[in-house]
């Protein structure tokens, strides 16, 4: 599978008239082809099934470098898999994308791939913590989005609870951040966590809720009684 073959496969999924609306919705200045997500899902699934891990990493890198909107999403989807043997190269590639994040759709798909690698090796949280001190808003946001799996466990281990508290500490550090996307990410993390660990969310809101934007505070407590 060459990058040219992959781009040809992508272009085969273009829906006429779709690109302009997608570019406007996602506020994109990079090329947007107009390809629906289900098509990207099917394409990436096929690549995951037929290519080796090194081949997938190389393909993902090439797709990302095109700077085409759907190609970057496809790059992330090629690496979105729970179990990858010897995943160091995949993790390094995903991390290398973080400085390029500039829109929620691309960032969230990349974080979806990254969270699998983070769950596979939680020691990588030390690297993610560095993003919380970045001047790049999207990197700071990614630290919360990529750690969302720790909001979802029904039976977390002691180690998982320690990670929850660690990430909540990052969120507390963000509470005064005026960026809408940062406030939204805090609310997202807390809202998802409240379904599985309401006491921690209540404690967070009691300590830091007054520092959040009103919309974020409301969304964070959406599922609390």
JSON list of C-alpha atoms in Angstrom, two decimals:
[
{"chain": "A", "resi": 1, "resn": "UNK", "atom": "CA", "xyz": [0.00, 0.00, 0.00]},
{"chain": "A", "resi": 2, "resn": "UNK", "atom": "CA", "xyz": [1.69, 3.17, -1.21]},
{"chain": "A", "resi": 3, "resn": "UNK", "atom": "CA", "xyz": [0.61, 6.64, -0.07]},
{"chain": "A", "resi": 4, "resn": "UNK", "atom": "CA", "xyz": [-0.61, 7.22, -3.62]},
{"chain": "A", "resi": 5, "resn": "UNK", "atom": "CA", "xyz": [-2.77, 4.10, -3.47]},
{"chain": "A", "resi": 6, "resn": "UNK", "atom": "CA", "xyz": [-4.18, 5.21, -0.12]},
{"chain": "A", "resi": 7, "resn": "UNK", "atom": "CA", "xyz": [-5.03, 8.67, -1.42]},
{"chain": "A", "resi": 8, "resn": "UNK", "atom": "CA", "xyz": [-6.71, 7.14, -4.45]},
{"chain": "A", "resi": 9, "resn": "UNK", "atom": "CA", "xyz": [-8.79, 4.96, -2.13]},
{"chain": "A", "resi": 10, "resn": "UNK", "atom": "CA", "xyz": [-9.70, 8.01, -0.09]},
{"chain": "A", "resi": 11, "resn": "UNK", "atom": "CA", "xyz": [-10.72, 10.01, -3.15]},
{"chain": "A", "resi": 12, "resn": "UNK", "atom": "CA", "xyz": [-12.97, 7.16, -4.26]},
{"chain": "A", "resi": 13, "resn": "UNK", "atom": "CA", "xyz": [-15.15, 7.99, -1.26]},
{"chain": "A", "resi": 14, "resn": "UNK", "atom": "CA", "xyz": [-15.70, 11.65, -2.11]},
{"chain": "A", "resi": 15, "resn": "UNK", "atom": "CA", "xyz": [-19.34, 12.70, -2.11]},
{"chain": "A", "resi": 16, "resn": "UNK", "atom": "CA", "xyz": [-19.89, 15.59, -4.53]},
{"chain": "A", "resi": 17, "resn": "UNK", "atom": "CA", "xyz": [-21.01, 18.78, -2.84]},
{"chain": "A", "resi": 18, "resn": "UNK", "atom": "CA", "xyz": [-20.00, 17.65, 0.64]},
{"chain": "A", "resi": 19, "resn": "UNK", "atom": "CA", "xyz": [-16.55, 19.27, 0.96]},
{"chain": "A", "resi": 20, "resn": "UNK", "atom": "CA", "xyz": [-17.66, 22.90, 1.23]},
{"chain": "A", "resi": 21, "resn": "UNK", "atom": "CA", "xyz": [-20.10, 22.23, 4.06]},
{"chain": "A", "resi": 22, "resn": "UNK", "atom": "CA", "xyz": [-17.54, 20.11, 5.91]},
{"chain": "A", "resi": 23, "resn": "UNK", "atom": "CA", "xyz": [-14.85, 22.76, 5.56]},
{"chain": "A", "resi": 24, "resn": "UNK", "atom": "CA", "xyz": [-17.21, 25.40, 6.94]},
{"chain": "A", "resi": 25, "resn": "UNK", "atom": "CA", "xyz": [-18.41, 23.23, 9.83]},
{"chain": "A", "resi": 26, "resn": "UNK", "atom": "CA", "xyz": [-14.90, 22.21, 10.88]},
{"chain": "A", "resi": 27, "resn": "UNK", "atom": "CA", "xyz": [-13.45, 25.68, 10.12]},
{"chain": "A", "resi": 28, "resn": "UNK", "atom": "CA", "xyz": [-10.78, 24.20, 7.89]},
{"chain": "A", "resi": 29, "resn": "UNK", "atom": "CA", "xyz": [-8.31, 26.05, 5.71]},
{"chain": "A", "resi": 30, "resn": "UNK", "atom": "CA", "xyz": [-6.54, 22.81, 4.71]},
{"chain": "A", "resi": 31, "resn": "UNK", "atom": "CA", "xyz": [-7.95, 20.75, 1.80]},
{"chain": "A", "resi": 32, "resn": "UNK", "atom": "CA", "xyz": [-11.21, 18.97, 2.58]},
{"chain": "A", "resi": 33, "resn": "UNK", "atom": "CA", "xyz": [-12.30, 16.27, 0.15]},
{"chain": "A", "resi": 34, "resn": "UNK", "atom": "CA", "xyz": [-15.84, 15.61, 1.32]},
{"chain": "A", "resi": 35, "resn": "UNK", "atom": "CA", "xyz": [-15.64, 12.01, 2.54]},
{"chain": "A", "resi": 36, "resn": "UNK", "atom": "CA", "xyz": [-18.12, 10.68, 5.13]},
{"chain": "A", "resi": 37, "resn": "UNK", "atom": "CA", "xyz": [-16.75, 9.17, 8.33]},
{"chain": "A", "resi": 38, "resn": "UNK", "atom": "CA", "xyz": [-18.30, 5.69, 7.77]},
{"chain": "A", "resi": 39, "resn": "UNK", "atom": "CA", "xyz": [-16.28, 5.39, 4.57]},
{"chain": "A", "resi": 40, "resn": "UNK", "atom": "CA", "xyz": [-13.11, 6.35, 6.46]},
{"chain": "A", "resi": 41, "resn": "UNK", "atom": "CA", "xyz": [-13.96, 3.78, 9.13]},
{"chain": "A", "resi": 42, "resn": "UNK", "atom": "CA", "xyz": [-14.32, 0.99, 6.59]},
{"chain": "A", "resi": 43, "resn": "UNK", "atom": "CA", "xyz": [-11.17, 1.99, 4.73]},
{"chain": "A", "resi": 44, "resn": "UNK", "atom": "CA", "xyz": [-9.07, 2.15, 7.88]},
{"chain": "A", "resi": 45, "resn": "UNK", "atom": "CA", "xyz": [-10.46, -1.17, 9.11]},
{"chain": "A", "resi": 46, "resn": "UNK", "atom": "CA", "xyz": [-9.36, -2.83, 5.89]},
{"chain": "A", "resi": 47, "resn": "UNK", "atom": "CA", "xyz": [-5.88, -1.35, 6.19]},
{"chain": "A", "resi": 48, "resn": "UNK", "atom": "CA", "xyz": [-5.57, -2.50, 9.81]},
{"chain": "A", "resi": 49, "resn": "UNK", "atom": "CA", "xyz": [-6.50, -6.04, 8.77]},
{"chain": "A", "resi": 50, "resn": "UNK", "atom": "CA", "xyz": [-4.12, -6.30, 5.83]},
{"chain": "A", "resi": 51, "resn": "UNK", "atom": "CA", "xyz": [-1.05, -4.25, 6.79]},
{"chain": "A", "resi": 52, "resn": "UNK", "atom": "CA", "xyz": [1.64, -5.02, 9.35]},
{"chain": "A", "resi": 53, "resn": "UNK", "atom": "CA", "xyz": [2.18, -2.60, 12.22]},
{"chain": "A", "resi": 54, "resn": "UNK", "atom": "CA", "xyz": [5.30, -1.05, 10.63]},
{"chain": "A", "resi": 55, "resn": "UNK", "atom": "CA", "xyz": [3.39, -0.66, 7.36]},
{"chain": "A", "resi": 56, "resn": "UNK", "atom": "CA", "xyz": [0.49, 0.99, 9.15]},
{"chain": "A", "resi": 57, "resn": "UNK", "atom": "CA", "xyz": [2.79, 3.38, 10.98]},
{"chain": "A", "resi": 58, "resn": "UNK", "atom": "CA", "xyz": [4.45, 4.33, 7.69]},
{"chain": "A", "resi": 59, "resn": "UNK", "atom": "CA", "xyz": [1.08, 4.79, 6.00]},
{"chain": "A", "resi": 60, "resn": "UNK", "atom": "CA", "xyz": [-0.29, 6.88, 8.88]},
{"chain": "A", "resi": 61, "resn": "UNK", "atom": "CA", "xyz": [2.79, 9.10, 8.75]},
{"chain": "A", "resi": 62, "resn": "UNK", "atom": "CA", "xyz": [2.42, 9.61, 5.00]},
{"chain": "A", "resi": 63, "resn": "UNK", "atom": "CA", "xyz": [-1.30, 10.36, 5.24]},
{"chain": "A", "resi": 64, "resn": "UNK", "atom": "CA", "xyz": [-0.75, 12.89, 8.03]},
{"chain": "A", "resi": 65, "resn": "UNK", "atom": "CA", "xyz": [1.92, 14.68, 6.02]},
{"chain": "A", "resi": 66, "resn": "UNK", "atom": "CA", "xyz": [-0.52, 15.34, 3.16]},
{"chain": "A", "resi": 67, "resn": "UNK", "atom": "CA", "xyz": [-2.31, 17.84, 5.44]},
{"chain": "A", "resi": 68, "resn": "UNK", "atom": "CA", "xyz": [-5.63, 16.79, 3.90]},
{"chain": "A", "resi": 69, "resn": "UNK", "atom": "CA", "xyz": [-8.41, 16.84, 6.47]},
{"chain": "A", "resi": 70, "resn": "UNK", "atom": "CA", "xyz": [-9.76, 13.34, 5.85]},
{"chain": "A", "resi": 71, "resn": "UNK", "atom": "CA", "xyz": [-6.27, 11.92, 5.33]},
{"chain": "A", "resi": 72, "resn": "UNK", "atom": "CA", "xyz": [-5.27, 13.05, 8.81]},
{"chain": "A", "resi": 73, "resn": "UNK", "atom": "CA", "xyz": [-8.39, 11.46, 10.29]},
{"chain": "A", "resi": 74, "resn": "UNK", "atom": "CA", "xyz": [-7.65, 8.27, 8.34]},
{"chain": "A", "resi": 75, "resn": "UNK", "atom": "CA", "xyz": [-4.08, 8.34, 9.64]},
{"chain": "A", "resi": 76, "resn": "UNK", "atom": "CA", "xyz": [-5.39, 8.28, 13.20]},
{"chain": "A", "resi": 77, "resn": "UNK", "atom": "CA", "xyz": [-7.92, 5.55, 12.43]},
{"chain": "A", "resi": 78, "resn": "UNK", "atom": "CA", "xyz": [-5.22, 3.30, 10.96]},
{"chain": "A", "resi": 79, "resn": "UNK", "atom": "CA", "xyz": [-3.57, 3.29, 14.41]},
{"chain": "A", "resi": 80, "resn": "UNK", "atom": "CA", "xyz": [-6.76, 3.05, 16.49]},
{"chain": "A", "resi": 81, "resn": "UNK", "atom": "CA", "xyz": [-6.53, -0.46, 17.89]},
{"chain": "A", "resi": 82, "resn": "UNK", "atom": "CA", "xyz": [-6.56, -1.74, 21.45]},
{"chain": "A", "resi": 83, "resn": "UNK", "atom": "CA", "xyz": [-3.77, -4.28, 21.10]},
{"chain": "A", "resi": 84, "resn": "UNK", "atom": "CA", "xyz": [-0.68, -3.59, 19.03]},
{"chain": "A", "resi": 85, "resn": "UNK", "atom": "CA", "xyz": [2.38, -5.68, 19.63]},
{"chain": "A", "resi": 86, "resn": "UNK", "atom": "CA", "xyz": [5.48, -3.51, 19.90]},
{"chain": "A", "resi": 87, "resn": "UNK", "atom": "CA", "xyz": [3.56, -0.23, 19.75]},
{"chain": "A", "resi": 88, "resn": "UNK", "atom": "CA", "xyz": [6.44, 2.15, 20.50]},
{"chain": "A", "resi": 89, "resn": "UNK", "atom": "CA", "xyz": [6.63, 3.47, 16.94]},
{"chain": "A", "resi": 90, "resn": "UNK", "atom": "CA", "xyz": [2.87, 4.02, 16.83]},
{"chain": "A", "resi": 91, "resn": "UNK", "atom": "CA", "xyz": [2.99, 5.94, 20.11]},
{"chain": "A", "resi": 92, "resn": "UNK", "atom": "CA", "xyz": [5.92, 8.08, 18.96]},
{"chain": "A", "resi": 93, "resn": "UNK", "atom": "CA", "xyz": [4.09, 8.96, 15.74]},
{"chain": "A", "resi": 94, "resn": "UNK", "atom": "CA", "xyz": [0.90, 9.93, 17.58]},
{"chain": "A", "resi": 95, "resn": "UNK", "atom": "CA", "xyz": [2.88, 12.10, 20.00]},
{"chain": "A", "resi": 96, "resn": "UNK", "atom": "CA", "xyz": [4.60, 13.79, 17.05]},
{"chain": "A", "resi": 97, "resn": "UNK", "atom": "CA", "xyz": [1.19, 14.90, 15.78]},
{"chain": "A", "resi": 98, "resn": "UNK", "atom": "CA", "xyz": [0.23, 16.82, 18.93]},
{"chain": "A", "resi": 99, "resn": "UNK", "atom": "CA", "xyz": [1.99, 20.09, 17.95]},
{"chain": "A", "resi": 100, "resn": "UNK", "atom": "CA", "xyz": [0.01, 20.00, 14.68]},
{"chain": "A", "resi": 101, "resn": "UNK", "atom": "CA", "xyz": [-3.41, 19.87, 16.37]},
{"chain": "A", "resi": 102, "resn": "UNK", "atom": "CA", "xyz": [-5.53, 22.83, 15.34]},
{"chain": "A", "resi": 103, "resn": "UNK", "atom": "CA", "xyz": [-9.10, 21.51, 15.22]},
{"chain": "A", "resi": 104, "resn": "UNK", "atom": "CA", "xyz": [-11.20, 19.31, 17.45]},
{"chain": "A", "resi": 105, "resn": "UNK", "atom": "CA", "xyz": [-12.07, 16.67, 14.85]},
{"chain": "A", "resi": 106, "resn": "UNK", "atom": "CA", "xyz": [-8.48, 15.86, 13.90]},
{"chain": "A", "resi": 107, "resn": "UNK", "atom": "CA", "xyz": [-7.27, 16.13, 17.50]},
{"chain": "A", "resi": 108, "resn": "UNK", "atom": "CA", "xyz": [-10.01, 13.89, 18.87]},
{"chain": "A", "resi": 109, "resn": "UNK", "atom": "CA", "xyz": [-9.43, 11.14, 16.32]},
{"chain": "A", "resi": 110, "resn": "UNK", "atom": "CA", "xyz": [-5.70, 11.23, 17.04]},
{"chain": "A", "resi": 111, "resn": "UNK", "atom": "CA", "xyz": [-6.38, 11.12, 20.78]},
{"chain": "A", "resi": 112, "resn": "UNK", "atom": "CA", "xyz": [-8.70, 8.17, 20.22]},
{"chain": "A", "resi": 113, "resn": "UNK", "atom": "CA", "xyz": [-5.74, 6.30, 18.75]},
{"chain": "A", "resi": 114, "resn": "UNK", "atom": "CA", "xyz": [-3.43, 7.60, 21.47]},
{"chain": "A", "resi": 115, "resn": "UNK", "atom": "CA", "xyz": [-5.62, 6.59, 24.39]},
{"chain": "A", "resi": 116, "resn": "UNK", "atom": "CA", "xyz": [-5.28, 2.92, 23.40]},
{"chain": "A", "resi": 117, "resn": "UNK", "atom": "CA", "xyz": [-1.52, 3.23, 23.55]},
{"chain": "A", "resi": 118, "resn": "UNK", "atom": "CA", "xyz": [-1.75, 5.06, 26.86]},
{"chain": "A", "resi": 119, "resn": "UNK", "atom": "CA", "xyz": [-3.93, 2.36, 28.41]},
{"chain": "A", "resi": 120, "resn": "UNK", "atom": "CA", "xyz": [-1.47, -0.23, 27.10]},
{"chain": "A", "resi": 121, "resn": "UNK", "atom": "CA", "xyz": [1.38, 1.58, 28.90]},
{"chain": "A", "resi": 122, "resn": "UNK", "atom": "CA", "xyz": [0.22, 4.08, 31.56]},
{"chain": "A", "resi": 123, "resn": "UNK", "atom": "CA", "xyz": [3.85, 5.06, 32.20]},
{"chain": "A", "resi": 124, "resn": "UNK", "atom": "CA", "xyz": [3.39, 7.24, 29.13]},
{"chain": "A", "resi": 125, "resn": "UNK", "atom": "CA", "xyz": [1.31, 9.56, 31.31]},
{"chain": "A", "resi": 126, "resn": "UNK", "atom": "CA", "xyz": [4.58, 11.18, 32.37]},
{"chain": "A", "resi": 127, "resn": "UNK", "atom": "CA", "xyz": [4.99, 12.42, 28.80]},
{"chain": "A", "resi": 128, "resn": "UNK", "atom": "CA", "xyz": [1.36, 13.48, 28.55]},
{"chain": "A", "resi": 129, "resn": "UNK", "atom": "CA", "xyz": [1.72, 15.53, 31.73]},
{"chain": "A", "resi": 130, "resn": "UNK", "atom": "CA", "xyz": [4.22, 17.69, 29.89]},
{"chain": "A", "resi": 131, "resn": "UNK", "atom": "CA", "xyz": [1.45, 18.72, 27.51]},
{"chain": "A", "resi": 132, "resn": "UNK", "atom": "CA", "xyz": [-0.40, 20.36, 30.40]},
{"chain": "A", "resi": 133, "resn": "UNK", "atom": "CA", "xyz": [2.35, 23.01, 30.55]},
{"chain": "A", "resi": 134, "resn": "UNK", "atom": "CA", "xyz": [2.38, 23.68, 26.81]},
{"chain": "A", "resi": 135, "resn": "UNK", "atom": "CA", "xyz": [1.73, 27.10, 25.32]},
{"chain": "A", "resi": 136, "resn": "UNK", "atom": "CA", "xyz": [-0.25, 25.25, 22.64]},
{"chain": "A", "resi": 137, "resn": "UNK", "atom": "CA", "xyz": [-3.90, 25.15, 23.68]},
{"chain": "A", "resi": 138, "resn": "UNK", "atom": "CA", "xyz": [-4.63, 22.00, 21.69]},
{"chain": "A", "resi": 139, "resn": "UNK", "atom": "CA", "xyz": [-1.80, 20.14, 23.44]},
{"chain": "A", "resi": 140, "resn": "UNK", "atom": "CA", "xyz": [-3.17, 21.13, 26.85]},
{"chain": "A", "resi": 141, "resn": "UNK", "atom": "CA", "xyz": [-6.63, 19.98, 25.78]},
{"chain": "A", "resi": 142, "resn": "UNK", "atom": "CA", "xyz": [-5.24, 16.69, 24.43]},
{"chain": "A", "resi": 143, "resn": "UNK", "atom": "CA", "xyz": [-3.96, 15.77, 27.89]},
{"chain": "A", "resi": 144, "resn": "UNK", "atom": "CA", "xyz": [-7.58, 15.49, 29.03]},
{"chain": "A", "resi": 145, "resn": "UNK", "atom": "CA", "xyz": [-9.05, 13.96, 25.88]},
{"chain": "A", "resi": 146, "resn": "UNK", "atom": "CA", "xyz": [-6.43, 11.21, 25.64]},
{"chain": "A", "resi": 147, "resn": "UNK", "atom": "CA", "xyz": [-7.00, 10.19, 29.28]},
{"chain": "A", "resi": 148, "resn": "UNK", "atom": "CA", "xyz": [-10.78, 9.77, 28.98]},
{"chain": "A", "resi": 149, "resn": "UNK", "atom": "CA", "xyz": [-10.57, 5.95, 29.43]},
{"chain": "A", "resi": 150, "resn": "UNK", "atom": "CA", "xyz": [-9.94, 6.58, 33.14]},
{"chain": "A", "resi": 151, "resn": "UNK", "atom": "CA", "xyz": [-13.35, 8.20, 33.45]},
{"chain": "A", "resi": 152, "resn": "UNK", "atom": "CA", "xyz": [-15.14, 5.05, 32.30]},
{"chain": "A", "resi": 153, "resn": "UNK", "atom": "CA", "xyz": [-14.05, 2.13, 34.50]},
{"chain": "A", "resi": 154, "resn": "UNK", "atom": "CA", "xyz": [-16.72, 0.61, 36.73]},
{"chain": "A", "resi": 155, "resn": "UNK", "atom": "CA", "xyz": [-14.16, -1.30, 38.78]},
{"chain": "A", "resi": 156, "resn": "UNK", "atom": "CA", "xyz": [-10.98, 0.77, 38.75]},
{"chain": "A", "resi": 157, "resn": "UNK", "atom": "CA", "xyz": [-7.84, -0.57, 40.39]},
{"chain": "A", "resi": 158, "resn": "UNK", "atom": "CA", "xyz": [-5.88, 1.42, 42.94]},
{"chain": "A", "resi": 159, "resn": "UNK", "atom": "CA", "xyz": [-3.59, 2.44, 40.09]},
{"chain": "A", "resi": 160, "resn": "UNK", "atom": "CA", "xyz": [-6.53, 3.62, 38.02]},
{"chain": "A", "resi": 161, "resn": "UNK", "atom": "CA", "xyz": [-7.84, 5.71, 40.92]},
{"chain": "A", "resi": 162, "resn": "UNK", "atom": "CA", "xyz": [-4.41, 7.28, 41.30]},
{"chain": "A", "resi": 163, "resn": "UNK", "atom": "CA", "xyz": [-4.51, 8.20, 37.61]},
{"chain": "A", "resi": 164, "resn": "UNK", "atom": "CA", "xyz": [-7.99, 9.69, 38.02]},
{"chain": "A", "resi": 165, "resn": "UNK", "atom": "CA", "xyz": [-6.69, 11.89, 40.81]},
{"chain": "A", "resi": 166, "resn": "UNK", "atom": "CA", "xyz": [-3.64, 12.82, 38.79]},
{"chain": "A", "resi": 167, "resn": "UNK", "atom": "CA", "xyz": [-5.70, 13.95, 35.81]},
{"chain": "A", "resi": 168, "resn": "UNK", "atom": "CA", "xyz": [-8.18, 15.76, 38.05]},
{"chain": "A", "resi": 169, "resn": "UNK", "atom": "CA", "xyz": [-5.16, 17.66, 39.32]},
{"chain": "A", "resi": 170, "resn": "UNK", "atom": "CA", "xyz": [-4.41, 18.71, 35.76]},
{"chain": "A", "resi": 171, "resn": "UNK", "atom": "CA", "xyz": [-8.04, 19.77, 35.32]},
{"chain": "A", "resi": 172, "resn": "UNK", "atom": "CA", "xyz": [-7.85, 21.82, 38.50]},
{"chain": "A", "resi": 173, "resn": "UNK", "atom": "CA", "xyz": [-4.81, 23.57, 37.08]},
{"chain": "A", "resi": 174, "resn": "UNK", "atom": "CA", "xyz": [-6.84, 24.41, 33.98]},
{"chain": "A", "resi": 175, "resn": "UNK", "atom": "CA", "xyz": [-9.88, 25.72, 35.85]},
{"chain": "A", "resi": 176, "resn": "UNK", "atom": "CA", "xyz": [-9.00, 29.39, 35.31]},
{"chain": "A", "resi": 177, "resn": "UNK", "atom": "CA", "xyz": [-8.06, 28.89, 31.66]},
{"chain": "A", "resi": 178, "resn": "UNK", "atom": "CA", "xyz": [-10.38, 31.12, 29.60]},
{"chain": "A", "resi": 179, "resn": "UNK", "atom": "CA", "xyz": [-10.14, 29.02, 26.42]},
{"chain": "A", "resi": 180, "resn": "UNK", "atom": "CA", "xyz": [-13.54, 27.59, 25.49]},
{"chain": "A", "resi": 181, "resn": "UNK", "atom": "CA", "xyz": [-12.06, 24.29, 24.29]},
{"chain": "A", "resi": 182, "resn": "UNK", "atom": "CA", "xyz": [-10.17, 23.83, 27.57]},
{"chain": "A", "resi": 183, "resn": "UNK", "atom": "CA", "xyz": [-13.28, 24.51, 29.62]},
{"chain": "A", "resi": 184, "resn": "UNK", "atom": "CA", "xyz": [-15.25, 22.13, 27.38]},
{"chain": "A", "resi": 185, "resn": "UNK", "atom": "CA", "xyz": [-12.61, 19.41, 27.89]},
{"chain": "A", "resi": 186, "resn": "UNK", "atom": "CA", "xyz": [-12.74, 19.80, 31.67]},
{"chain": "A", "resi": 187, "resn": "UNK", "atom": "CA", "xyz": [-16.52, 19.50, 31.57]},
{"chain": "A", "resi": 188, "resn": "UNK", "atom": "CA", "xyz": [-16.28, 16.46, 29.29]},
{"chain": "A", "resi": 189, "resn": "UNK", "atom": "CA", "xyz": [-13.88, 14.68, 31.65]},
{"chain": "A", "resi": 190, "resn": "UNK", "atom": "CA", "xyz": [-15.99, 15.43, 34.72]},
{"chain": "A", "resi": 191, "resn": "UNK", "atom": "CA", "xyz": [-19.30, 14.61, 33.06]},
{"chain": "A", "resi": 192, "resn": "UNK", "atom": "CA", "xyz": [-18.06, 11.20, 31.91]},
{"chain": "A", "resi": 193, "resn": "UNK", "atom": "CA", "xyz": [-16.47, 10.50, 35.29]},
{"chain": "A", "resi": 194, "resn": "UNK", "atom": "CA", "xyz": [-19.68, 11.41, 37.13]},
{"chain": "A", "resi": 195, "resn": "UNK", "atom": "CA", "xyz": [-21.38, 8.34, 35.66]},
{"chain": "A", "resi": 196, "resn": "UNK", "atom": "CA", "xyz": [-18.88, 6.06, 37.43]},
{"chain": "A", "resi": 197, "resn": "UNK", "atom": "CA", "xyz": [-17.38, 8.10, 40.28]},
{"chain": "A", "resi": 198, "resn": "UNK", "atom": "CA", "xyz": [-19.78, 10.84, 41.34]},
{"chain": "A", "resi": 199, "resn": "UNK", "atom": "CA", "xyz": [-18.05, 11.53, 44.69]},
{"chain": "A", "resi": 200, "resn": "UNK", "atom": "CA", "xyz": [-14.84, 12.59, 42.98]},
{"chain": "A", "resi": 201, "resn": "UNK", "atom": "CA", "xyz": [-16.73, 14.92, 40.65]},
{"chain": "A", "resi": 202, "resn": "UNK", "atom": "CA", "xyz": [-18.68, 16.45, 43.51]},
{"chain": "A", "resi": 203, "resn": "UNK", "atom": "CA", "xyz": [-15.45, 17.01, 45.42]},
{"chain": "A", "resi": 204, "resn": "UNK", "atom": "CA", "xyz": [-13.84, 18.62, 42.38]},
{"chain": "A", "resi": 205, "resn": "UNK", "atom": "CA", "xyz": [-16.78, 20.94, 41.80]},
{"chain": "A", "resi": 206, "resn": "UNK", "atom": "CA", "xyz": [-16.91, 21.89, 45.46]},
{"chain": "A", "resi": 207, "resn": "UNK", "atom": "CA", "xyz": [-13.23, 22.82, 45.40]},
{"chain": "A", "resi": 208, "resn": "UNK", "atom": "CA", "xyz": [-12.92, 24.30, 41.91]},
{"chain": "A", "resi": 209, "resn": "UNK", "atom": "CA", "xyz": [-16.39, 24.72, 40.42]},
{"chain": "A", "resi": 210, "resn": "UNK", "atom": "CA", "xyz": [-16.50, 28.47, 41.05]},
{"chain": "A", "resi": 211, "resn": "UNK", "atom": "CA", "xyz": [-13.39, 28.87, 38.88]},
{"chain": "A", "resi": 212, "resn": "UNK", "atom": "CA", "xyz": [-14.97, 27.18, 35.86]},
{"chain": "A", "resi": 213, "resn": "UNK", "atom": "CA", "xyz": [-17.00, 28.99, 33.25]},
{"chain": "A", "resi": 214, "resn": "UNK", "atom": "CA", "xyz": [-20.74, 28.63, 34.03]},
{"chain": "A", "resi": 215, "resn": "UNK", "atom": "CA", "xyz": [-21.40, 26.45, 30.97]},
{"chain": "A", "resi": 216, "resn": "UNK", "atom": "CA", "xyz": [-18.58, 24.09, 31.94]},
{"chain": "A", "resi": 217, "resn": "UNK", "atom": "CA", "xyz": [-19.79, 23.84, 35.51]},
{"chain": "A", "resi": 218, "resn": "UNK", "atom": "CA", "xyz": [-23.31, 23.03, 34.35]},
{"chain": "A", "resi": 219, "resn": "UNK", "atom": "CA", "xyz": [-22.12, 20.39, 31.87]},
{"chain": "A", "resi": 220, "resn": "UNK", "atom": "CA", "xyz": [-19.76, 18.80, 34.39]},
{"chain": "A", "resi": 221, "resn": "UNK", "atom": "CA", "xyz": [-22.64, 18.26, 36.82]},
{"chain": "A", "resi": 222, "resn": "UNK", "atom": "CA", "xyz": [-25.20, 17.23, 34.21]},
{"chain": "A", "resi": 223, "resn": "UNK", "atom": "CA", "xyz": [-25.52, 13.65, 35.51]},
{"chain": "A", "resi": 224, "resn": "UNK", "atom": "CA", "xyz": [-25.23, 14.39, 39.21]},
{"chain": "A", "resi": 225, "resn": "UNK", "atom": "CA", "xyz": [-28.36, 14.00, 41.27]}
]
